Coordinates of C-alpha atoms and ligand atoms in Angstrom, one line a residue:
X636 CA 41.6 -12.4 -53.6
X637 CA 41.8 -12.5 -49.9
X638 CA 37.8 -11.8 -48.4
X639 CA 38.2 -8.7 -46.0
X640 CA 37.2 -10.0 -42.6
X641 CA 34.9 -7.6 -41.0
X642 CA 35.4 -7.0 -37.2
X643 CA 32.1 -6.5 -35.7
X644 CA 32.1 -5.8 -32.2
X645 CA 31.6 -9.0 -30.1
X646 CA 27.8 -10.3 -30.3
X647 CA 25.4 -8.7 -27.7
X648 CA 24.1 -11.5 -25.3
X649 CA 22.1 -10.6 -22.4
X650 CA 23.6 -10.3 -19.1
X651 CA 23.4 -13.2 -16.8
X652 CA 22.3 -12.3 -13.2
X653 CA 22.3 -14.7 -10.3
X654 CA 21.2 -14.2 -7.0
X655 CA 23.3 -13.7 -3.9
X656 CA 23.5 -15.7 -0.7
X657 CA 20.8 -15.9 1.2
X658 CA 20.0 -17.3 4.2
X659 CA 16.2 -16.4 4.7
X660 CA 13.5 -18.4 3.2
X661 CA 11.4 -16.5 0.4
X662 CA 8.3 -17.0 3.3
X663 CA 10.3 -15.1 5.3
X664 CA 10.6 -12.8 2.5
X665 CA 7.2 -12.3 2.8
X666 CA 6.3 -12.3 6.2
X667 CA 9.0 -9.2 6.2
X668 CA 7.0 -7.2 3.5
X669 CA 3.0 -8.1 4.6
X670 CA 3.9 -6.4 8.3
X671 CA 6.0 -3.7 6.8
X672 CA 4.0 -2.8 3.8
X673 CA 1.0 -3.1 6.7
X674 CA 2.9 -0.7 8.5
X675 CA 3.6 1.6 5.7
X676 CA -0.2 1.9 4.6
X677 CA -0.9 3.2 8.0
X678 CA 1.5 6.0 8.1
X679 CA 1.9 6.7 4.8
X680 CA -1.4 9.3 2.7
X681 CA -2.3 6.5 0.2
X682 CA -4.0 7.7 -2.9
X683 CA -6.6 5.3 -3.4
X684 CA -7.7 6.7 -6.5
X685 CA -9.7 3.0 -8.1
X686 CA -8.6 4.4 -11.7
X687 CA -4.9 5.0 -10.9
X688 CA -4.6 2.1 -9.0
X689 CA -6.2 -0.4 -11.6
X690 CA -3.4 0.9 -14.1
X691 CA -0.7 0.7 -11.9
X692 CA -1.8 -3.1 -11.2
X693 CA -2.3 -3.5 -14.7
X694 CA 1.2 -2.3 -15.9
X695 CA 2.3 -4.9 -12.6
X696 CA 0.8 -7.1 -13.4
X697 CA 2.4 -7.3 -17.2
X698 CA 5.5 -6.9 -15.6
X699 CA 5.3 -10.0 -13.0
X700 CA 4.7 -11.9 -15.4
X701 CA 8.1 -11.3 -17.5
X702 CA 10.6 -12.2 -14.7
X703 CA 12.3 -14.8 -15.6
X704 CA 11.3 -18.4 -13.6
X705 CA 15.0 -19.0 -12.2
X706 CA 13.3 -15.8 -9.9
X707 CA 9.8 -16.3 -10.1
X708 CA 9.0 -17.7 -6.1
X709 CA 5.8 -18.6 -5.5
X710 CA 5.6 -17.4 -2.4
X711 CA 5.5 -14.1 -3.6
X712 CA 2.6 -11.9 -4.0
X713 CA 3.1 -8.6 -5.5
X714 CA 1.0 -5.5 -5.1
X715 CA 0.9 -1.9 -6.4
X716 CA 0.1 1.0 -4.2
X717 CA -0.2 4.7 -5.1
X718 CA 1.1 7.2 -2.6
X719 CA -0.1 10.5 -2.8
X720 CA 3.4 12.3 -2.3
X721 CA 4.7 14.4 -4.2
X722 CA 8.9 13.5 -4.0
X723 CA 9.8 11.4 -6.7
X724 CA 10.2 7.5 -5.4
X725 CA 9.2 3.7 -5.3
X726 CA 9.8 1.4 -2.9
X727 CA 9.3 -2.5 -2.8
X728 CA 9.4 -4.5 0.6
X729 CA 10.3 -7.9 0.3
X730 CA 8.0 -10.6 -0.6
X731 CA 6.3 -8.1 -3.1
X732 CA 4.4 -4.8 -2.1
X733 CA 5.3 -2.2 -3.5
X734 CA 4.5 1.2 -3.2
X735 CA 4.5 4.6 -6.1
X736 CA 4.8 7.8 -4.9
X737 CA 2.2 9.8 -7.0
X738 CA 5.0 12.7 -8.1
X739 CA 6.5 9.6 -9.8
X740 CA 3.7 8.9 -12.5
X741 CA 3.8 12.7 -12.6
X742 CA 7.3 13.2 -13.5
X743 CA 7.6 10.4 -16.4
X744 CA 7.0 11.2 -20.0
X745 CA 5.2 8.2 -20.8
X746 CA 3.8 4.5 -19.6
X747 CA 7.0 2.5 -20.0
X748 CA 9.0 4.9 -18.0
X749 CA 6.8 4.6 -14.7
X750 CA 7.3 0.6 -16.0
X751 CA 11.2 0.6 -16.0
X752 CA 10.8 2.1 -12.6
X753 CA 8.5 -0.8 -11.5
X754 CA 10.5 -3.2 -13.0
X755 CA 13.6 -2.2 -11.0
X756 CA 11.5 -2.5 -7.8
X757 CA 10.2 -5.9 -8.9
X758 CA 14.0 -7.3 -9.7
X759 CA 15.3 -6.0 -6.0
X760 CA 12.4 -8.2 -4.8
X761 CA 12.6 -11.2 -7.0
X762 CA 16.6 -11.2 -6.4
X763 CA 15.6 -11.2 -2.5
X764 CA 18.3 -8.0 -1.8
X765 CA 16.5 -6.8 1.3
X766 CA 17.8 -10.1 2.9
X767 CA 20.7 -10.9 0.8
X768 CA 21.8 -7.9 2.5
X769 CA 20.9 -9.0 5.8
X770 CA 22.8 -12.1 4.7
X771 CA 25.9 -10.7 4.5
X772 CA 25.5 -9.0 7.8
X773 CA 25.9 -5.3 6.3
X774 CA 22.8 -4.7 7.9
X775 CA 21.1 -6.0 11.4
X776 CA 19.7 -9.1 11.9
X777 CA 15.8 -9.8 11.1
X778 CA 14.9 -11.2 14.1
X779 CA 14.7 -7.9 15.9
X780 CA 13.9 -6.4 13.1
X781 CA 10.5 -8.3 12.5
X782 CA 10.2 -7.1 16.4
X783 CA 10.3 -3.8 15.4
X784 CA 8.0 -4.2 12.7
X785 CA 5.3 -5.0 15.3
X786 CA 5.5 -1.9 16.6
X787 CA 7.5 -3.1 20.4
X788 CA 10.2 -1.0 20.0
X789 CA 13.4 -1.3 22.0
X790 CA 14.3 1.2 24.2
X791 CA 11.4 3.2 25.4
X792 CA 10.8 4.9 21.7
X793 CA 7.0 6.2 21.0
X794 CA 5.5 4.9 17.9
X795 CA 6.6 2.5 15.5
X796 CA 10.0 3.4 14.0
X797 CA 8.2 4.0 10.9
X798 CA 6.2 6.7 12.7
X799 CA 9.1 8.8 13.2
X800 CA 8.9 11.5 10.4
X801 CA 10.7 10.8 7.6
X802 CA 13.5 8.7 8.9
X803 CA 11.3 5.4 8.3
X804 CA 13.2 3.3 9.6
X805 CA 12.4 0.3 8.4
X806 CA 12.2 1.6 5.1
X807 CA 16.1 2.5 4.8
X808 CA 16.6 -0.8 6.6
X809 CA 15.7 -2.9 3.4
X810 CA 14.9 -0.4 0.8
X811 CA 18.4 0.9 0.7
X812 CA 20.7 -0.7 -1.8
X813 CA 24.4 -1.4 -2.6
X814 CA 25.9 -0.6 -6.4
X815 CA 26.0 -4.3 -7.1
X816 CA 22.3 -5.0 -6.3
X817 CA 22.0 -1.6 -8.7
X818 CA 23.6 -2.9 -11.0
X819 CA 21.8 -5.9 -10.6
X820 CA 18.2 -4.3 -10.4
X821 CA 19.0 -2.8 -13.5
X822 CA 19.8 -5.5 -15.8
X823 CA 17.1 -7.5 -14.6
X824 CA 15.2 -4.9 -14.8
X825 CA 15.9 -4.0 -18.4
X826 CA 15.3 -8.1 -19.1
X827 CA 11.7 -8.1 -17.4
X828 CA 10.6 -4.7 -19.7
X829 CA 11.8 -6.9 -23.1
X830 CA 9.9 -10.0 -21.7
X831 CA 7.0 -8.0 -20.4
X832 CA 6.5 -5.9 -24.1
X833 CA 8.7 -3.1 -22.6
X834 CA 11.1 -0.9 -24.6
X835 CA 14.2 -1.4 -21.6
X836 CA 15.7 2.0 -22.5
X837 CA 12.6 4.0 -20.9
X838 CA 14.0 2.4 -18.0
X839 CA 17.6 4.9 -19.0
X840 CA 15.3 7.7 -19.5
X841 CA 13.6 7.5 -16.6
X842 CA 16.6 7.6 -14.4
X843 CA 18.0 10.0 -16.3
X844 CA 14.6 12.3 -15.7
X845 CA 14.8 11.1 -12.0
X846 CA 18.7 12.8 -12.2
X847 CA 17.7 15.8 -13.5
X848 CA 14.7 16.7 -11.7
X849 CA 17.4 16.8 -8.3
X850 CA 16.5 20.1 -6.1
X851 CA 14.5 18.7 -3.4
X852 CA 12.4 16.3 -5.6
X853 CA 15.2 13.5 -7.9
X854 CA 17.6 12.6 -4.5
X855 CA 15.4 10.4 -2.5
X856 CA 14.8 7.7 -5.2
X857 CA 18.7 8.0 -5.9
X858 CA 19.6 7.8 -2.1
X859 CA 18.6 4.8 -1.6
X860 CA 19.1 3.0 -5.4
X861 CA 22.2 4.8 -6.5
X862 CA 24.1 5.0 -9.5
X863 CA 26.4 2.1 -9.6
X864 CA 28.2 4.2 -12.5
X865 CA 27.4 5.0 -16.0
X866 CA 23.9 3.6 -15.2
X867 CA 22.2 5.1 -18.7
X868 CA 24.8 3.6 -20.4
X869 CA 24.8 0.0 -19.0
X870 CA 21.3 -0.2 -19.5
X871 CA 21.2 0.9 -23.5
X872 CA 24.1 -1.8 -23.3
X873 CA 21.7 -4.8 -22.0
X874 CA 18.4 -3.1 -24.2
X875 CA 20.4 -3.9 -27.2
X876 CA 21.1 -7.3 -26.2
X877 CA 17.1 -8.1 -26.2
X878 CA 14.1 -8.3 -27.7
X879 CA 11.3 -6.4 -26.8
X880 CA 8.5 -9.1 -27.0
X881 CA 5.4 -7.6 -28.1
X882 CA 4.0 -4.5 -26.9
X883 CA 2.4 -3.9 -23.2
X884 CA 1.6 -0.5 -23.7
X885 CA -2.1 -0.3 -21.5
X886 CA -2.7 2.9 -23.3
X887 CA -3.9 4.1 -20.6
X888 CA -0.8 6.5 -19.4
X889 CA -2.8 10.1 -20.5
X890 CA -6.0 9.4 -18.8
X891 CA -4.2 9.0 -15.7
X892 CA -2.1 11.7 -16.1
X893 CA -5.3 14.0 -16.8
X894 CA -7.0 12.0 -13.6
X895 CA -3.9 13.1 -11.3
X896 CA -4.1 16.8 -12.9
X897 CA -7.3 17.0 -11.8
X898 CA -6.4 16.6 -8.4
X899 CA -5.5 18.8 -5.3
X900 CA -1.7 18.3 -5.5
X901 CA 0.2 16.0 -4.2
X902 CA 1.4 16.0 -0.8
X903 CA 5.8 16.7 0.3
X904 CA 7.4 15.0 2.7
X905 CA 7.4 17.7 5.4
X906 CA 3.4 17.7 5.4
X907 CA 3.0 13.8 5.7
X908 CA 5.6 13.7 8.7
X909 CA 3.4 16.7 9.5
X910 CA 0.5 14.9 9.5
X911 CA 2.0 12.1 11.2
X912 CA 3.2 14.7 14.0
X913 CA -0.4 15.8 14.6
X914 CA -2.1 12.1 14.5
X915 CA 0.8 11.0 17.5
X916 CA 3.2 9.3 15.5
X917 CA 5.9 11.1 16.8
X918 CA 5.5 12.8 19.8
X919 CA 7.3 15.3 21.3
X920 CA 4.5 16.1 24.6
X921 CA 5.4 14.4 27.5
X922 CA 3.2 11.2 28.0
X923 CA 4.6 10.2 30.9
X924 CA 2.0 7.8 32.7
X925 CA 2.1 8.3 36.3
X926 CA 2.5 6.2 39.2
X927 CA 3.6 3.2 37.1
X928 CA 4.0 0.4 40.3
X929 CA 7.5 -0.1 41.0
X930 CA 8.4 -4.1 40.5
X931 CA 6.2 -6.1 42.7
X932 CA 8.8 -8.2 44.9
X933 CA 6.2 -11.1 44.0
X934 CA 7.0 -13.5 41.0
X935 CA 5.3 -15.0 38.7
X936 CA 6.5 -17.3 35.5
X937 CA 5.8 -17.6 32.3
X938 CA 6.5 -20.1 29.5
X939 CA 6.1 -18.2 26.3
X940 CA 8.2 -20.5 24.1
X941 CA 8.8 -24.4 23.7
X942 CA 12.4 -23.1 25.5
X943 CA 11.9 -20.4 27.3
X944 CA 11.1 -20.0 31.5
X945 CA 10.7 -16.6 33.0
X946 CA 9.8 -15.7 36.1
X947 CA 8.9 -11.6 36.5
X948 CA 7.8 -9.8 39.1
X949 CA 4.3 -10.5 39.8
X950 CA 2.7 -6.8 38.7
X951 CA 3.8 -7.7 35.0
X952 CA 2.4 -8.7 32.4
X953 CA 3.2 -10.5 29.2
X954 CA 2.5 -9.2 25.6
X955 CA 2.9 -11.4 22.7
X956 CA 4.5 -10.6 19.4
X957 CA 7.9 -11.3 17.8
X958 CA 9.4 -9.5 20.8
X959 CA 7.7 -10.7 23.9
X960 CA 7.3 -7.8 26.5
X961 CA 6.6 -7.7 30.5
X962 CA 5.8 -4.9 31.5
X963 CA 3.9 -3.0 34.4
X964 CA 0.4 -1.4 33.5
X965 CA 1.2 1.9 32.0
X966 CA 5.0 0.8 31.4
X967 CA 3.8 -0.3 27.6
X968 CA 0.9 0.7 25.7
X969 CA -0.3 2.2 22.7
X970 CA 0.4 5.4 22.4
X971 CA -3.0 6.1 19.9
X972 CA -0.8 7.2 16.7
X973 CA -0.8 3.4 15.7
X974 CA 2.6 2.6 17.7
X975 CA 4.0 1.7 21.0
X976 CA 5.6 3.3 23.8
X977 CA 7.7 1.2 26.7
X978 CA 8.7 2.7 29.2
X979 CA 9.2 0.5 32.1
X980 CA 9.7 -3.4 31.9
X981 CA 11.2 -5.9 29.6
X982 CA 11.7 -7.0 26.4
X983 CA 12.8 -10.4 25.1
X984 CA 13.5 -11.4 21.7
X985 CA 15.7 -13.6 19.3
X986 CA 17.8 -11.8 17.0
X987 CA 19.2 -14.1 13.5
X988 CA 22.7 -14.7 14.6
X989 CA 25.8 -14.9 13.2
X990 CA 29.3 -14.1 13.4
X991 CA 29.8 -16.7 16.7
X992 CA 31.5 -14.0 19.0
X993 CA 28.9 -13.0 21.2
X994 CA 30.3 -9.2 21.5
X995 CA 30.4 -8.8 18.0
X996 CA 26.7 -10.1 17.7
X997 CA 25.6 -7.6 20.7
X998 CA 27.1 -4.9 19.2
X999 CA 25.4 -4.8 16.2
X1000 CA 21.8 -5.6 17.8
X1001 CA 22.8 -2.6 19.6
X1002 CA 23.4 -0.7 16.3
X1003 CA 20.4 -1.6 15.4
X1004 CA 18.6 -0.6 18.4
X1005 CA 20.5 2.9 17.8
X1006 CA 19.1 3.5 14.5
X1007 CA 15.7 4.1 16.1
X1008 CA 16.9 5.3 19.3
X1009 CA 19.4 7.9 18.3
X1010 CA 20.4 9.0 21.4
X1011 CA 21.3 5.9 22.8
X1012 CA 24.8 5.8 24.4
X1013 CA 26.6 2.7 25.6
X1014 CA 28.0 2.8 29.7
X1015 CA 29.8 -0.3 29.5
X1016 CA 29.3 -3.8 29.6
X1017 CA 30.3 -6.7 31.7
X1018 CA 30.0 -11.0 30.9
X1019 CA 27.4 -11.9 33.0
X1020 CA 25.6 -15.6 32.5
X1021 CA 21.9 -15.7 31.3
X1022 CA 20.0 -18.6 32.6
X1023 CA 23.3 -20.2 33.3
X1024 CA 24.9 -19.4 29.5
X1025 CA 27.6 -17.4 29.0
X1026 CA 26.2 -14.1 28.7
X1027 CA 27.0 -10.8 27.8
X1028 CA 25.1 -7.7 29.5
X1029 CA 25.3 -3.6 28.5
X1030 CA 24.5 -1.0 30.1
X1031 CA 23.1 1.9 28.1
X1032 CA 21.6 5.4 28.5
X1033 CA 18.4 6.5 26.2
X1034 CA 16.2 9.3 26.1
X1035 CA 12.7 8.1 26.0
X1036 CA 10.7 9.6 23.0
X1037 CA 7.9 8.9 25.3
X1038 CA 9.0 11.3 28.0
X1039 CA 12.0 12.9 26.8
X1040 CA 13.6 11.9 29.9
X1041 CA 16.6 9.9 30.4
X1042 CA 16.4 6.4 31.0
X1043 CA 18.5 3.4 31.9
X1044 CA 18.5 0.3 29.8
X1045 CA 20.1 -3.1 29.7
X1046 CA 20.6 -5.2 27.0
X1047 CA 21.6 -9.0 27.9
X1048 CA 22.7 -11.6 25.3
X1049 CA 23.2 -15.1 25.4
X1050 CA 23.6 -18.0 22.6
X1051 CA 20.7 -20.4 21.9
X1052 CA 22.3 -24.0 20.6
X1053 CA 21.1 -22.8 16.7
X1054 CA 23.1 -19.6 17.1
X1055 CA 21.0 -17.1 17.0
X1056 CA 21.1 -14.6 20.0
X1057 CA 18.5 -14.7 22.8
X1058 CA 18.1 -10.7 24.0
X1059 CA 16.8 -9.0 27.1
X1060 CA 15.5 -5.7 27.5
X1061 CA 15.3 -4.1 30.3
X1062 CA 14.2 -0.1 30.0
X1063 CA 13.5 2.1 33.1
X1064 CA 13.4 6.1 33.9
X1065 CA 16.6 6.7 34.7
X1066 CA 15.4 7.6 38.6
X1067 CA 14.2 4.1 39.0
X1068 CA 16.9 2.4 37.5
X1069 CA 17.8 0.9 40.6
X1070 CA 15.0 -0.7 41.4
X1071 CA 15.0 -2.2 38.2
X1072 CA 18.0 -3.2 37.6
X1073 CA 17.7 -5.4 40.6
X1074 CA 15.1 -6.8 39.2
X1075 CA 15.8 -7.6 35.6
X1076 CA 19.1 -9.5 37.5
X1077 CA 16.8 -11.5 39.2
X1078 CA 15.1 -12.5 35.7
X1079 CA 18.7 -12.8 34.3
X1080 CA 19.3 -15.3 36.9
X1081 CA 16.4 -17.1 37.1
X1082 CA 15.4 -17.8 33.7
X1083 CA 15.7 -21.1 32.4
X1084 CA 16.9 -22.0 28.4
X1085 CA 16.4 -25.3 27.1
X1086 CA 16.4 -25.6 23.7
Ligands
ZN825 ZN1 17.5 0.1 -6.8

């Protein structure tokens, strides 16, 4: 008798992830996330409820400890922060923190949902996405980025960018993912639950409870990690491919839940940009100093860098940070909601390089500049050397957040030997453009490269 082969489907094995290109250093990584998620904390109503907070560490803290070592980098130091907002969401910034909205933990049925969410978070982060992407050049370069970070925005904006509502700009900068990385988060994801003592397909039902929720509550979480396609499917798929080792369960999940009932809600969207409205985050009152001096037609020069010579007019001053600004008193300061505003002077930075064609490069630092400054419009450009490089110089129009008036800015590029792009920013009301502009060609002229 001939035995009857039985065709079983092909054996499960679990999915085999490798990381993307990147050209960043996991410190950078990290240096990327502490000023963000420092950033965040500020502007953001965090719950800092002790009890809440100790689980969601705990549940972390299992978590971390599952991803596989091929991604475990040492640099990185992962937190877990409760915000007390009511949309459905999670975010994690690069290098680690990561932050739970509070309608979250309310919306999951039990522990190892809110976990499958985490453990997506943690497998964007441990795959380095947020500069994988920046990698590929889909998105702008980190260099002005970082810049932004600190809080010296380009172009005369008030506040950081992240203090502008809800557009957080920072936020959809690196928190906003591709279907591959999805895909990718996902199966990772599913791997770290099994590892952790995780049941992977409450990582399905989670997303499919994020889905249905929609109205005004599911979308944000999906906008910016959505569906590659069939996602509920695909992760079942990979669950049945491992082993669920153990059980992490805190048992903790309904004392939370009771703890968060017990609470005045949670707070939407509009009321934290609301908030943030009222505390001078955004501003929409005219702040104009006045009688900001007009350049002084003395000099003065600095040396802020092992390569950099600058000579400003004399009535400037230099502040420090990623992007170095020179400014006239009351042409940059604080604007008491925890940002900036610049209104008059200049900014210099170094943007990450890339594609070797300088107006390709200047373009998208531009783009990037737009994304906080949306009203910025390009007037032409012209080549125009930079400390004796070949240079590259646009002219744009803005309106100030600050004043809500127009203003004139120019943005200068050069190369520096290591290819990255060495940027000038010159921002001044519009009606005292002139006068600027003469000056920031002066600086142009004068200023001296030598790396
Ligand atoms: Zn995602």
């Amino acid at each position: 008798m001939v035995c009857a082969v039985v065709v079983v489907g092909e054996p499960a094995t679990q999915t085999r992830i490798t990381a993307d290109k990147n050209k960043y250093t996991p410190a950078q990584d990290v240096k990327i996330g502490q000023e963000a998620a420092a950033e965040f904390k500020k502007q953001l109503p965090m719950l800092d409820d002790g009890r809440v907070d100790e689980w969601v560490e705990d549940v972390g803290r299992q978590l971390v400890a599952g991803i596989p070592a091929e991604f475990a980098h040492r640099e990185f130091r992962y937190t877990f922060d409760v915000v007390n907002q009511k949309e459905i969401n999670a975010f994690a910034l690069p290098g680690g923190p990561m932050f739970l909205n509070r309608g979250m933990i309310e919306a999951a049925k039990t522990e190892a949902e809110v976990a499958g969410v985490m453990a997506h978070e943690i497998s964007h982060v441990a795959l380095r996405h947020g500069t994988a992407q920046a990698t590929k050049g889909e998105k702008f370069q980190i260099g002005a980025i970082l810049g932004q970070v600190a809080g010296a925005v380009i172009g005369g904006t008030a506040g950081s960018i992240i203090a502008q509502g809800s557009q957080f700009g920072l936020g959809t900068y690196f928190l906003k993912f591709g279907r591959e990385a999805e895909t990718q988060a996902d199966l990772l994801g599913a791997q770290i639950m099994a590892r952790a003592g995780y049941d992977p397909r409450q990582m399905a039902n989670m997303f499919k409870t994020i889905e249905a929720e929609g109205g005004s509550r599911g979308p944000e979480f999906l906008s910016s990690h959505p569906n590659p396609g069939n996602r509920y499917n695909a992760i079942n798929k990979e669950a049945a491919s491992l082993k669920v080792q153990g059980n992490a369960d805190t048992g903790d999940f309904q004392t939370v839940r009771q703890r968060l009932s017990g609470m005045a809600p949670a707070l939407t969207a509009e009321q934290i940009a609301a908030n943030q409205k009222k505390s001078g985050g955004t501003s929409t009152v005219s702040r104009r100093p006045v009688n900001v001096e007009l350049p002084s037609a003395q000099e003065r020069t600095y040396r802020p860098g092992s390569f950099l010579r600058i000579t400003v007019p004399s009535n400037w001053q230099q502040t420090g940070g990623e992007v170095l600004t020179y400014a006239p008193e009351g042409g940059f300061y604080s604007d008491g909601g925890g940002g900036t505003s610049f209104t008059h002077g200049l900014q210099v930075g170094v943007a990450q390089g890339g594609s070797g064609n300088l107006q390709r490069d200047t373009d998208a630092l531009i783009q990037g500049f737009a994304k906080s400054n949306p009203n910025l419009r390009s007037a032409g450009s012209r080549r125009e050397s930079l400390g004796g490089r070949t240079g590259l110089t646009t002219f744009l129009s803005n309106v100030s957040d600050a004043t809500r008036e127009q203003e004139g800015i120019a943005v200068s590029t050069t190369y520096l030997k290591n290819g990255n792009v060495l940027f000038l920013v010159g921002v001044s009301p519009r009606d005292e453009s002139e006068d600027y502009e003469a000056a920031f060609r002066r600086i142009r002229q004068n200023m001296q490269i030598t790396d």
